Structure formats: structure tokens, C-alpha cells
Amino acid sequence: MGQDVIRRNVLREHDTARGANIALLGRIAGARHHRTVLLNAMENAGFTNYATEFWHFSVADRYDALMRQEPDARYGPIELP
């Protein structure tokens, strides 16, 4: 269980502002670096990141079109037969 708490703290940047355990700071910096690598790779491949969720990306749907200020999405809901 203690391991889960550490992982959650590493993923939540605002924990550092709340005074997260000093031993986690190196891990947080490493996690931030890897999030930046992920963000750059996904954006270079055409994906749009959800600003509040570093792990969540979108492509060619309504959110992506909104963020790119495009009038329409390439993909959307379908009508079932």
C-alpha cells in the first residue's frame, strides 16, 4: 500500500506545493521529464493533450477540433442501425 501512495504523489505536481516528502522530489523531477517526453512525442504525431490529464490524448475527435480551432472533427458519433 505504501508504494501506491508514493506513485500517486509522483504523478501529482501540486503535491510539491503542499510540501511533499523531500525524498520524492527527485522522482517528481524524473516523472516531469518523462511527461514532457511523452507530450512532445504525442504532439509530434498529431495528438492533442488534455491539459488537466498528462496521460490523456485525443486525435481527430471533437476535443481535438476544438483545441485546434477547426470547424469539424474527422471522427464523431455514429448512428447504430
Short mmCIF file of C-alpha atoms in Angstrom, two decimals:
data_model
loop_
_atom_site.label_atom_id
_atom_site.label_comp_id
_atom_site.label_asym_id
_atom_site.label_seq_id
_atom_site.Cartn_x
_atom_site.Cartn_y
_atom_site.Cartn_z
CA MET A 1 0.00 0.00 0.00
CA GLY A 2 2.82 2.46 0.77
CA GLN A 3 4.13 2.03 -2.78
CA ASP A 4 0.78 3.15 -4.22
CA VAL A 5 0.89 6.35 -2.17
CA ILE A 6 4.38 7.14 -3.46
CA ARG A 7 3.31 6.60 -7.06
CA ARG A 8 0.31 8.87 -6.66
CA ASN A 9 2.48 11.60 -5.17
CA VAL A 10 4.95 11.35 -8.05
CA LEU A 11 2.18 11.88 -10.57
CA ARG A 12 0.54 14.86 -8.89
CA GLU A 13 2.62 18.01 -9.40
CA HIS A 14 0.60 20.04 -6.92
CA ASP A 15 1.86 17.76 -4.12
CA THR A 16 5.22 19.58 -4.22
CA ALA A 17 3.45 22.84 -3.41
CA ARG A 18 1.78 21.11 -0.46
CA GLY A 19 5.17 20.04 0.93
CA ALA A 20 5.56 16.51 -0.45
CA ASN A 21 8.20 14.31 1.15
CA ILE A 22 11.66 15.68 0.22
CA ALA A 23 12.76 12.17 -0.82
CA LEU A 24 10.18 12.28 -3.62
CA LEU A 25 11.49 15.45 -5.25
CA GLY A 26 14.00 13.60 -7.44
CA ARG A 27 11.34 11.17 -8.55
CA ILE A 28 8.94 14.02 -9.28
CA ALA A 29 11.55 15.75 -11.43
CA GLY A 30 12.13 12.48 -13.29
CA ALA A 31 8.39 11.98 -13.78
CA ARG A 32 8.04 15.55 -15.07
CA HIS A 33 10.83 14.89 -17.58
CA HIS A 34 9.13 11.71 -18.81
CA ARG A 35 5.77 13.51 -19.10
CA THR A 36 7.49 16.12 -21.28
CA VAL A 37 8.98 13.39 -23.48
CA LEU A 38 5.54 11.78 -23.81
CA LEU A 39 3.86 15.12 -24.58
CA ASN A 40 6.40 16.00 -27.28
CA ALA A 41 6.18 12.57 -28.92
CA MET A 42 2.38 12.55 -28.97
CA GLU A 43 2.05 16.14 -30.21
CA ASN A 44 4.62 15.45 -32.96
CA ALA A 45 2.42 12.51 -34.00
CA GLY A 46 -0.62 14.81 -34.28
CA PHE A 47 -2.33 14.19 -30.94
CA THR A 48 -3.78 16.84 -28.63
CA ASN A 49 -3.22 16.56 -24.88
CA TYR A 50 -5.98 17.11 -22.32
CA ALA A 51 -4.46 19.94 -20.28
CA THR A 52 -5.58 18.52 -16.92
CA GLU A 53 -4.51 14.90 -17.57
CA PHE A 54 -0.93 14.36 -18.73
CA TRP A 55 -1.73 10.78 -19.81
CA HIS A 56 -4.84 11.60 -21.86
CA PHE A 57 -4.54 12.42 -25.58
CA SER A 58 -7.04 12.90 -28.35
CA VAL A 59 -6.87 12.88 -32.14
CA ALA A 60 -9.42 13.83 -34.81
CA ASP A 61 -12.39 13.98 -32.44
CA ARG A 62 -14.47 16.92 -31.16
CA TYR A 63 -11.98 17.87 -28.44
CA ASP A 64 -9.07 17.83 -30.88
CA ALA A 65 -11.01 20.00 -33.36
CA LEU A 66 -11.94 22.45 -30.59
CA MET A 67 -8.33 22.79 -29.40
CA ARG A 68 -7.07 23.26 -32.98
CA GLN A 69 -9.91 25.71 -33.71
CA GLU A 70 -11.11 23.60 -36.62
CA PRO A 71 -14.77 23.77 -37.67
CA ASP A 72 -15.30 19.98 -37.74
CA ALA A 73 -13.86 16.79 -36.33
CA ARG A 74 -12.78 13.98 -38.62
CA TYR A 75 -14.34 11.41 -36.32
CA GLY A 76 -17.57 11.65 -34.38
CA PRO A 77 -20.55 9.67 -33.18
CA ILE A 78 -22.21 7.21 -35.50
CA GLU A 79 -25.81 6.14 -35.73
CA LEU A 80 -26.38 2.49 -34.98
CA PRO A 81 -28.63 0.52 -37.31
#
